[in-house]
Short mmCIF file of C-alpha atoms in Angstrom, two decimals:
data_model
loop_
_atom_site.label_atom_id
_atom_site.label_comp_id
_atom_site.label_asym_id
_atom_site.label_seq_id
_atom_site.Cartn_x
_atom_site.Cartn_y
_atom_site.Cartn_z
CA MET A 22 63.59 -81.27 -36.75
CA LYS A 23 60.27 -79.79 -35.56
CA LYS A 24 59.81 -82.90 -33.30
CA ILE A 25 63.15 -82.42 -31.79
CA VAL A 26 62.63 -78.75 -30.99
CA TYR A 27 59.22 -79.71 -29.52
CA LEU A 28 60.81 -82.38 -27.33
CA ILE A 29 63.52 -80.09 -26.27
CA SER A 30 60.81 -77.45 -25.31
CA CYS A 31 58.88 -79.86 -23.34
CA LEU A 32 61.95 -81.02 -21.54
CA MET A 33 62.96 -77.48 -20.65
CA VAL A 34 59.30 -76.83 -19.23
CA LEU A 35 59.61 -79.96 -17.10
CA ILE A 36 63.19 -79.06 -15.73
CA PHE A 37 62.00 -75.42 -14.78
CA ALA A 38 58.83 -76.70 -13.31
CA SER A 39 60.83 -79.17 -11.11
CA CYS A 40 63.22 -76.46 -9.94
CA SER A 41 60.64 -73.81 -9.11
CA ASP A 42 57.66 -75.90 -7.65
CA ASN A 43 55.99 -73.29 -5.53
CA SER A 44 52.57 -74.87 -5.69
CA TYR A 45 52.50 -75.36 -1.94
CA LEU A 46 52.23 -71.42 -1.76
CA ASN A 47 48.81 -71.68 -3.21
CA ALA A 48 47.52 -72.34 0.17
CA ILE A 49 48.47 -68.82 1.26
CA PRO A 50 45.42 -66.52 0.27
CA ASN A 51 46.06 -64.19 -2.56
CA GLU A 52 44.80 -61.13 -0.50
CA SER A 53 46.98 -61.62 2.33
CA THR A 54 48.12 -58.28 3.95
CA ALA A 55 51.59 -59.31 5.17
CA LEU A 56 53.97 -61.90 3.81
CA ILE A 57 57.42 -62.87 5.29
CA SER A 58 59.82 -65.44 3.53
CA MET A 59 62.47 -67.26 5.51
CA ASP A 60 64.95 -69.51 3.95
CA PRO A 61 66.06 -71.80 6.82
CA VAL A 62 69.21 -72.93 5.14
CA LYS A 63 70.57 -69.45 4.58
CA MET A 64 69.38 -67.65 7.68
CA SER A 65 72.39 -66.79 9.96
CA GLY A 66 71.91 -67.08 13.63
CA VAL A 67 68.98 -69.43 13.39
CA ASN A 68 69.62 -73.20 12.94
CA ASN A 69 67.72 -74.26 9.75
CA MET A 70 66.02 -76.98 11.55
CA ALA A 71 65.35 -75.15 14.68
CA VAL A 72 62.74 -72.93 13.08
CA LEU A 73 60.46 -75.81 12.09
CA LYS A 74 61.23 -77.84 15.13
CA THR A 75 59.91 -74.90 17.41
CA LEU A 76 56.91 -74.15 15.33
CA LEU A 77 55.76 -77.76 15.07
CA HIS A 78 57.41 -79.41 18.02
CA PHE A 79 59.12 -81.99 15.80
CA SER A 80 62.40 -83.52 16.92
CA ASN A 81 63.43 -84.99 13.52
CA ILE A 82 62.44 -82.75 10.58
CA ASP A 83 64.05 -85.23 8.00
CA LYS A 84 61.44 -87.84 8.78
CA SER A 85 58.52 -85.62 9.60
CA GLY A 86 57.11 -85.26 6.21
CA ILE A 87 57.97 -81.62 5.93
CA ASP A 88 60.26 -80.53 3.12
CA ALA A 89 62.82 -78.34 4.94
CA SER A 90 64.76 -77.44 1.90
CA ASN A 91 62.16 -74.99 0.80
CA LYS A 92 61.21 -71.51 2.20
CA ILE A 93 58.89 -71.05 5.10
CA TYR A 94 56.32 -68.28 4.80
CA LEU A 95 54.61 -66.17 7.60
CA PHE A 96 51.50 -64.34 6.52
CA GLU A 97 48.49 -62.34 7.70
CA SER A 98 45.23 -63.52 6.17
CA PRO A 99 42.50 -61.07 5.00
CA ASP A 100 40.62 -61.65 8.05
CA GLY A 101 43.49 -60.84 10.32
CA ASN A 102 44.62 -64.31 11.35
CA LEU A 103 48.43 -65.08 11.37
CA GLY A 104 49.71 -67.98 9.51
CA VAL A 105 52.65 -70.10 8.59
CA CYS A 106 53.00 -72.21 5.46
CA ALA A 107 55.74 -74.79 4.54
CA LYS A 108 56.01 -77.55 1.92
CA VAL A 109 54.94 -81.07 2.47
CA LYS A 110 57.21 -83.91 1.25
CA ASP A 111 55.15 -86.75 2.35
CA GLU A 112 51.62 -86.44 3.70
CA ASP A 113 51.46 -89.89 5.29
CA ASP A 114 54.76 -89.34 7.02
CA LEU A 115 53.39 -85.93 8.33
CA THR A 116 50.08 -87.43 9.63
CA GLU A 117 52.14 -90.16 11.42
CA THR A 118 54.40 -87.56 13.06
CA PHE A 119 51.31 -85.80 14.39
CA ASN A 120 50.05 -89.00 15.60
CA LYS A 121 53.08 -89.67 17.59
CA LEU A 122 52.95 -86.16 19.03
CA ALA A 123 49.27 -86.88 20.09
CA ALA A 124 50.32 -90.04 21.78
CA LYS A 125 52.65 -87.85 23.81
CA GLY A 126 49.89 -85.42 24.80
CA THR A 127 51.45 -82.51 22.57
CA CYS A 128 48.38 -82.19 20.39
CA PRO A 129 45.01 -83.89 19.74
CA LYS A 130 45.07 -86.82 17.38
CA PRO A 131 44.64 -85.52 13.80
CA LYS A 132 41.12 -85.62 12.34
CA GLU A 133 40.43 -85.66 8.60
CA ARG A 134 37.96 -82.76 7.46
CA ARG A 135 37.14 -82.04 3.83
CA GLY A 136 39.92 -84.25 2.58
CA PHE A 137 42.63 -82.65 4.79
CA HIS A 138 44.06 -83.29 8.34
CA PHE A 139 43.85 -80.97 11.30
CA THR A 140 45.02 -80.73 14.74
CA VAL A 141 45.53 -78.00 17.44
CA LEU A 142 48.87 -76.71 18.84
CA LYS A 143 49.15 -75.00 22.10
CA ASP A 144 45.32 -74.85 22.31
CA ALA A 145 45.07 -71.73 19.94
CA TRP A 146 46.82 -72.60 16.66
CA ILE A 147 45.29 -74.79 14.00
CA ALA A 148 47.61 -77.10 11.87
CA GLY A 149 46.07 -78.44 8.62
CA TRP A 150 47.89 -80.14 5.78
CA SER A 151 47.48 -81.70 2.31
CA ASP A 152 49.90 -83.53 0.17
CA ALA A 153 51.42 -80.20 -0.91
CA SER A 154 51.23 -77.79 2.01
CA ILE A 155 50.96 -77.45 5.79
CA LEU A 156 49.39 -74.33 7.26
CA ILE A 157 49.49 -73.20 10.95
CA MET A 158 47.00 -70.40 11.70
CA GLY A 159 45.67 -68.66 14.61
CA PRO A 160 45.54 -67.75 17.48
CA VAL A 161 41.85 -68.47 17.97
CA THR A 162 39.55 -69.43 20.96
CA PRO A 163 38.30 -73.11 21.07
CA ASP A 164 34.76 -71.76 19.90
CA ALA A 165 36.30 -70.15 16.77
CA GLN A 166 38.46 -73.14 15.85
CA PRO A 167 35.89 -75.12 13.64
CA GLN A 168 35.38 -72.00 11.50
CA LEU A 169 39.06 -71.39 11.09
CA GLN A 170 39.42 -75.04 9.97
CA GLN A 171 36.80 -74.54 7.37
CA GLN A 172 38.66 -71.47 6.08
CA MET A 173 41.94 -73.35 6.05
CA ALA A 174 40.26 -76.16 4.00
CA LYS A 175 39.37 -73.65 1.43
CA TYR A 176 43.06 -72.28 1.35
CA LEU A 177 44.44 -75.79 1.15
CA LYS A 178 42.56 -76.60 -2.01
CA GLN A 179 43.20 -73.24 -3.81
CA ASP A 180 44.72 -73.25 -7.25
CA GLU A 181 47.41 -70.90 -8.46
CA GLU A 182 45.06 -67.99 -9.39
CA ASP A 183 43.71 -67.70 -5.79
CA GLY A 184 47.20 -68.17 -4.15
CA ILE A 185 49.70 -65.82 -3.13
CA THR A 186 52.05 -66.37 -6.10
CA ALA A 187 49.56 -64.49 -8.27
CA SER A 188 49.85 -61.33 -6.35
CA LYS A 189 51.80 -58.13 -6.68
CA MET A 190 52.85 -58.64 -3.06
CA TYR A 191 54.66 -61.90 -3.78
CA GLU A 192 56.24 -60.64 -6.98
CA LYS A 193 57.68 -57.75 -4.87
CA LEU A 194 58.94 -60.23 -2.12
CA ASP A 195 60.47 -62.57 -4.58
CA SER A 196 62.45 -59.72 -5.92
CA ILE A 197 64.13 -59.07 -2.55
CA ASP A 198 67.61 -60.88 -2.28
CA SER A 199 67.71 -61.82 1.37
CA PRO A 200 67.41 -64.90 3.56
CA MET A 201 64.52 -63.26 5.31
CA ALA A 202 62.30 -60.79 3.69
CA MET A 203 58.92 -58.96 4.26
CA VAL A 204 56.38 -57.28 2.17
CA ALA A 205 53.21 -55.96 4.11
CA GLN A 206 50.49 -53.47 4.05
CA ALA A 207 50.88 -50.80 6.74
CA GLN A 208 47.42 -51.68 8.10
CA ALA A 209 48.68 -55.29 8.79
CA LEU A 210 50.79 -53.85 11.57
CA PRO A 211 49.54 -53.21 15.16
CA ASP A 212 47.76 -49.91 15.41
CA GLN A 213 50.45 -48.33 17.46
CA PHE A 214 52.99 -48.52 14.69
CA ILE A 215 51.09 -47.53 11.58
CA ALA A 216 51.73 -43.82 11.71
CA PRO A 217 55.51 -43.62 11.21
CA PHE A 218 55.25 -45.91 8.26
CA THR A 219 52.66 -43.90 6.60
CA LEU A 220 54.58 -40.60 6.87
CA GLY A 221 54.67 -39.01 3.32
CA ALA A 222 51.44 -40.68 2.13
CA PRO A 223 48.90 -38.14 0.75
CA LYS A 224 46.14 -37.20 3.21
CA GLY A 225 43.45 -39.40 1.64
CA ALA A 226 45.60 -42.42 1.33
CA ASP A 227 44.51 -45.47 3.20
CA ALA A 228 46.89 -47.61 5.22
CA SER A 229 46.16 -50.65 3.01
CA GLN A 230 47.70 -48.68 0.12
CA VAL A 231 50.92 -48.04 1.87
CA MET A 232 53.38 -51.07 1.49
CA ILE A 233 56.59 -51.99 3.43
CA ALA A 234 59.22 -53.99 1.64
CA ALA A 235 62.25 -54.94 3.69
CA GLU A 236 65.14 -57.15 4.23
CA MET A 237 65.19 -58.77 7.72
CA SER A 238 67.93 -60.29 10.09
CA VAL A 239 67.88 -61.38 13.74
CA LYS A 240 70.91 -61.24 15.90
CA LYS A 241 71.29 -61.15 19.66
CA GLY A 242 67.62 -60.55 20.40
CA ILE A 243 67.27 -57.76 17.85
CA MET A 244 65.23 -58.09 14.56
CA HIS A 245 66.60 -55.42 12.09
CA ILE A 246 64.10 -54.62 9.38
CA ASN A 247 65.86 -52.52 6.67
CA GLY A 248 63.29 -51.38 4.22
CA GLU A 249 61.32 -48.94 2.24
CA THR A 250 57.73 -47.82 2.00
CA PHE A 251 56.09 -47.87 -1.45
CA SER A 252 52.66 -48.28 -3.07
CA PHE A 253 51.20 -49.98 -6.07
CA ASN A 254 49.25 -46.77 -6.51
CA LYS A 255 51.61 -44.53 -8.57
CA THR A 256 50.34 -41.24 -7.10
CA ILE A 257 50.87 -42.41 -3.54
CA ASP A 258 54.16 -44.17 -4.38
CA LYS A 259 55.61 -40.86 -5.71
CA SER A 260 54.48 -39.02 -2.63
CA LEU A 261 56.16 -41.62 -0.48
CA LYS A 262 59.40 -41.55 -2.51
CA ASP A 263 59.40 -37.75 -2.40
CA ALA A 264 59.05 -37.67 1.26
CA THR A 265 62.28 -39.71 1.87
CA LYS A 266 64.29 -36.85 0.49
CA ILE A 267 63.76 -34.67 3.50
CA TYR A 268 65.46 -37.07 5.92
CA ARG A 269 69.08 -36.36 6.81
CA PRO A 270 71.53 -38.80 8.42
CA ILE A 271 70.92 -39.33 12.14
CA LYS A 272 73.85 -38.32 14.34
CA GLY A 273 72.42 -39.91 17.53
CA LYS A 274 71.87 -36.86 19.77
CA TYR A 275 68.77 -38.31 21.36
CA ILE A 276 69.54 -42.01 21.24
CA ASN A 277 70.32 -42.17 24.85
CA SER A 278 67.12 -40.31 25.81
CA MET A 279 65.00 -43.32 25.17
CA PRO A 280 64.67 -45.79 27.99
CA LYS A 281 64.69 -49.38 26.84
CA THR A 282 61.34 -49.79 28.72
CA ALA A 283 59.54 -47.48 26.39
CA MET A 284 57.24 -49.11 23.87
CA LEU A 285 58.16 -47.08 20.79
CA GLY A 286 60.89 -44.52 19.71
CA MET A 287 61.30 -42.72 16.29
CA PHE A 288 64.52 -40.91 15.41
CA LEU A 289 65.02 -38.60 12.55
CA ASN A 290 66.98 -35.42 11.35
CA VAL A 291 64.78 -32.88 9.53
CA ASN A 292 64.15 -29.31 8.64
CA GLY A 293 60.78 -28.72 10.41
CA THR A 294 59.38 -26.47 7.63
CA LYS A 295 59.74 -29.39 5.09
CA PHE A 296 58.61 -32.13 7.63
CA LEU A 297 55.54 -30.30 8.80
CA PRO A 298 53.40 -31.18 5.67
CA LEU A 299 54.16 -34.99 6.32
CA MET A 300 52.88 -34.63 9.94
CA GLN A 301 49.85 -32.67 8.91
CA SER A 302 48.78 -35.33 6.25
CA ASN A 303 49.34 -38.13 8.75
CA LYS A 304 46.18 -39.23 10.34
CA GLY A 305 47.82 -41.35 13.13
CA ILE A 306 50.08 -38.51 14.28
CA GLN A 307 47.29 -35.90 14.11
CA GLN A 308 45.09 -38.26 16.23
CA LEU A 309 47.84 -38.58 18.65
CA LEU A 310 48.37 -34.93 18.95
CA MET A 311 44.54 -34.10 18.81
CA GLY A 312 44.14 -33.03 22.46
CA VAL A 313 47.27 -30.79 22.49
CA ASN A 314 46.62 -29.19 19.09
CA ALA A 315 43.42 -27.89 20.49
CA ALA A 316 45.28 -25.53 22.70
CA ILE A 317 48.97 -25.39 21.41
CA ASP A 318 49.92 -24.53 17.83
CA MET A 319 52.27 -27.53 17.41
CA ASN A 320 52.50 -26.71 13.71
CA ASN A 321 54.51 -23.47 14.55
CA ILE A 322 56.68 -25.48 16.95
CA ILE A 323 57.49 -28.02 14.22
CA ARG A 324 58.39 -25.22 11.89
CA SER A 325 61.16 -24.05 14.26
CA VAL A 326 62.81 -27.51 14.25
CA ASP A 327 66.07 -27.98 12.31
CA GLY A 328 68.18 -31.01 13.34
CA GLU A 329 67.75 -34.16 15.35
CA MET A 330 64.28 -35.10 16.55
CA ALA A 331 63.05 -37.95 18.79
CA ILE A 332 59.42 -38.96 19.43
CA ILE A 333 59.07 -41.46 22.32
CA THR A 334 55.91 -43.37 23.36
CA PRO A 335 56.31 -44.75 26.80
CA THR A 336 53.05 -46.52 26.71
CA TYR A 337 50.00 -46.52 24.37
CA GLY A 338 46.42 -45.70 25.44
CA SER A 339 43.47 -44.88 23.46
CA ASP A 340 42.06 -42.25 25.79
CA ASN A 341 45.01 -40.26 26.69
CA ILE A 342 48.36 -39.12 25.30
CA SER A 343 51.59 -40.66 26.39
CA MET A 344 54.38 -39.11 24.31
CA SER A 345 57.47 -37.04 24.57
CA MET A 346 58.86 -35.07 21.58
CA THR A 347 62.48 -33.75 21.59
CA ALA A 348 64.13 -31.65 18.88
CA GLN A 349 66.93 -29.25 18.09
CA LEU A 350 65.50 -25.75 17.23
CA ALA A 351 66.52 -23.16 14.80
CA ASN A 352 64.63 -20.60 16.75
CA SER A 353 62.02 -20.26 19.49
CA ASN A 354 59.91 -17.47 17.93
CA TRP A 355 56.76 -19.37 18.88
CA ILE A 356 57.29 -18.41 22.57
CA LYS A 357 55.75 -15.11 21.91
CA ASP A 358 52.40 -16.84 20.99
CA VAL A 359 52.02 -18.60 24.42
CA GLY A 360 50.20 -15.73 25.83
CA TYR A 361 47.63 -15.96 23.10
CA TRP A 362 47.43 -19.65 23.58
CA LYS A 363 46.57 -19.28 27.24
CA GLU A 364 43.75 -16.75 26.47
CA SER A 365 42.20 -18.78 23.72
CA CYS A 366 42.50 -22.19 25.43
CA PRO A 367 39.30 -24.36 24.77
CA ALA A 368 36.78 -24.60 27.40
CA GLY A 369 37.72 -27.17 30.29
CA GLY A 370 41.51 -26.74 29.50
CA LYS A 371 44.18 -24.24 30.57
CA ILE A 372 47.97 -23.48 30.03
CA LEU A 373 49.90 -22.80 33.08
CA ASP A 374 53.49 -21.76 33.77
CA TRP A 375 55.79 -24.51 34.75
CA GLN A 376 59.14 -22.96 34.82
CA LYS A 377 60.97 -20.38 32.85
CA ASN A 378 60.20 -20.95 29.16
CA ALA A 379 58.25 -23.94 29.94
CA TRP A 380 54.45 -24.53 30.37
CA TYR A 381 51.96 -27.32 30.70
CA TYR A 382 48.55 -27.76 29.19
CA THR A 383 45.87 -29.68 31.07
CA ASP A 384 42.25 -30.66 30.56
CA LYS A 385 40.16 -33.73 31.90
CA LYS A 386 41.88 -36.00 29.35
CA THR A 387 45.29 -34.66 28.59
CA THR A 388 48.41 -33.29 30.53
CA PHE A 389 51.22 -32.06 28.27
CA TYR A 390 54.47 -30.44 29.50
CA PHE A 391 56.63 -28.50 27.12
CA GLY A 392 59.31 -25.82 26.76
CA VAL A 393 62.69 -24.65 25.44
CA SER A 394 66.06 -25.22 26.99
CA LYS A 395 68.79 -22.61 27.22
CA ASP A 396 70.67 -24.43 24.26
CA MET A 397 67.55 -24.31 22.12
CA GLN A 398 66.18 -27.83 22.40
CA PHE A 399 62.35 -28.45 22.53
CA PHE A 400 61.47 -30.81 25.23
CA SER A 401 57.97 -32.24 26.12
CA GLY A 402 56.11 -35.04 27.73
CA SER A 403 52.87 -36.21 29.37
CA SER A 404 54.40 -35.77 32.79
CA LYS A 405 57.04 -33.52 34.35
CA GLU A 406 59.34 -36.58 34.51
CA GLU A 407 58.92 -37.53 30.89
CA ALA A 408 59.48 -33.78 29.63
CA ALA A 409 62.51 -33.47 31.84
CA GLN A 410 63.90 -36.83 30.79
CA SER A 411 63.48 -36.16 27.01
CA ILE A 412 66.71 -34.09 26.70
CA ILE A 413 68.96 -36.03 29.14
CA ALA A 414 70.38 -39.52 29.06
CA SER A 415 68.22 -42.21 30.48
CA ASN A 416 69.35 -44.32 33.34
CA ASP A 417 68.27 -47.48 31.55
CA GLN A 418 69.35 -46.75 27.98
CA LEU A 419 68.98 -48.87 24.87
CA GLY A 420 71.70 -51.54 24.31
CA ASP A 421 74.89 -50.63 22.38
CA ASN A 422 73.82 -53.01 19.56
CA VAL A 423 70.66 -50.93 18.95
CA LYS A 424 72.41 -47.72 19.26
CA GLU A 425 74.98 -48.82 16.42
CA ILE A 426 72.08 -49.49 14.20
CA ILE A 427 70.44 -46.15 14.58
CA LYS A 428 73.39 -43.86 13.85
CA GLY A 429 73.74 -42.78 10.24
CA GLN A 430 70.33 -43.93 9.17
CA LYS A 431 67.62 -41.62 7.68
CA LEU A 432 64.69 -42.59 9.78
CA VAL A 433 64.58 -45.17 12.52
CA MET A 434 61.75 -46.77 14.59
CA VAL A 435 62.62 -48.83 17.66
CA ILE A 436 60.00 -51.25 19.11
CA ASN A 437 60.20 -52.75 22.60
CA MET A 438 58.59 -56.19 22.11
CA ASN A 439 58.04 -56.63 25.90
CA ALA A 440 55.88 -53.42 25.92
CA MET A 441 53.51 -54.48 23.03
CA LYS A 442 49.93 -54.60 24.10
CA GLY A 443 46.71 -55.33 22.23
CA ASP A 444 45.26 -58.45 20.34
CA LYS A 445 47.29 -58.02 17.22
CA ALA A 446 50.31 -57.09 18.98
CA GLY A 447 50.24 -59.98 21.29
CA ALA A 448 49.68 -62.34 18.47
CA VAL A 449 52.54 -61.11 16.62
CA THR A 450 54.76 -61.52 19.74
CA SER A 451 53.53 -65.02 20.39
CA MET A 452 54.38 -66.10 16.85
CA LEU A 453 57.87 -64.40 16.56
CA LYS A 454 59.36 -65.29 20.01
CA PRO A 455 59.08 -69.03 19.64
CA ILE A 456 60.70 -68.98 16.34
CA PHE A 457 63.56 -66.41 17.05
CA GLY A 458 64.07 -66.91 20.80
CA ASN A 459 64.16 -64.11 23.31
CA LEU A 460 63.31 -61.32 20.62
CA GLU A 461 63.37 -58.08 22.69
CA THR A 462 63.73 -55.25 20.13
CA ILE A 463 62.64 -54.70 16.53
CA VAL A 464 64.54 -51.92 14.71
CA TYR A 465 63.11 -50.56 11.46
CA THR A 466 65.49 -48.40 9.32
CA LEU A 467 64.42 -46.65 6.21
CA LYS A 468 66.66 -47.46 3.20
#
C-alpha cells in the first residue's frame, strides 16, 4: 500500500511539473525592477504570432524553435537594460532560424559564447539563447555589446533561486488574472513619470519601495494600464492605501484642456486640504515646484481646492518648469497674501500684475503665470498661453477613446508616447512600438 501511495505521489509531482514548467524564467534576474507578462494566445487585438514575429523577425514561429504557447515576459534588469524572455522549444531549430536570418542580412551569424548562442538585432539588441530560454536585451552601443553578452550568459545559466520566479514581484504578477499584466518599481519608470505614482508614500520612502501592479490592454493605439500602487514594506503600503481614499470620481471638467501634443496629464478630484499632505511628501512634485514655491505659497493655494484638478506637463526640462495646473476652488482667500508675496520675493525674482486677479512670477530660471477666474477656477502655466489655455478647451484635444477611459476614475495619468524624451523613455518607446504597432498613448488609471 505504501508503495502505491509513493508511486501516485511521484506521478502527481511529474504531472504538475510538466504542466507548470517555468524554468525558462530562471533567465530573468531575480532583482529585476519591472516585469510584464504577455499571454500571446489570450491577448485581444494582438495576433498571438505577431508579437514574436515582430520581436524576432521570424516568418514562421512554429518552426522557429520558440515555444509560442507559453507567456512572453518583458523586464528591466537591475542595471537598467530592457529585456524580453521567451521559452525555447528546440535550441537547434532556433539556431538554424537565426542562421537563415543571417544569410538574408537581417542579423550577424550566431556565435557561441560560454555555451550559449548570441547575435545582434537592429544593431542595438542582443539575442542570446539556451535550450530553455531566449533573451533579447538592450539597447546598447556596439562597444557595450560584449559586456552585455557576458551578463546575459550569467542570466541564461541561473538556477531557480537566482531567477525571477523566486521573487515577490513574480508572485504578485502571477496573481493578476489578465492576458497582459505588470508589476514594477516606481523607479523603473522614466524620471518624468515617477512623481504621480509615488503620491501617498511617506516622505522618506524611496521610489524602489513603491510598486505598481496592473492589468494591461492595448486597443486602437492606446495602452490602458489599470492598477494600484503598493509596497512590500507594510508602513509604506498602508500609507499608499490610505491615500487612495481621498480621491473622488473624475467628472471630466478639464479633460478637454489637455492638448494631445502635451507629454503628460494628470487628472483627479480632491479636497485640497486632504490632498496637500500628499503633495508635500512627494519629492518629485516638490522638485517641480521648487522655483515657484520660493516666492508663492502654493500650499495655501492647494488648500483652497475642492473639486476637479488637472496638472499638465507640455514638455519636460531639467532646468526650467513647464507645467500648468488647473483646479476648482472652494475659496480664493489666498489672494489677500499676494501683496506680501510681492514684498518678500527672493532676490533675483519678482511678482508682477498680469491682469485682474492674475499675476506672474519671474526670475532667471522660472516664469509662472497664475490667477483666479470669475467662476472660481485656479489657472496657471509657464507662459501666458499655457495659463489661459488651462481652463478652456484645447483646439487639439485628446481622442474620444482616451476621454472615455478618464471619466469616473479616481486618478488618471495620460502619457503621450510621441513626446517622451530621454534615454530610458526612448528605450521604452523603441521596445513597445514594434510589439503593439503605432502606440500613441498610455493611460494609467488607479483601481
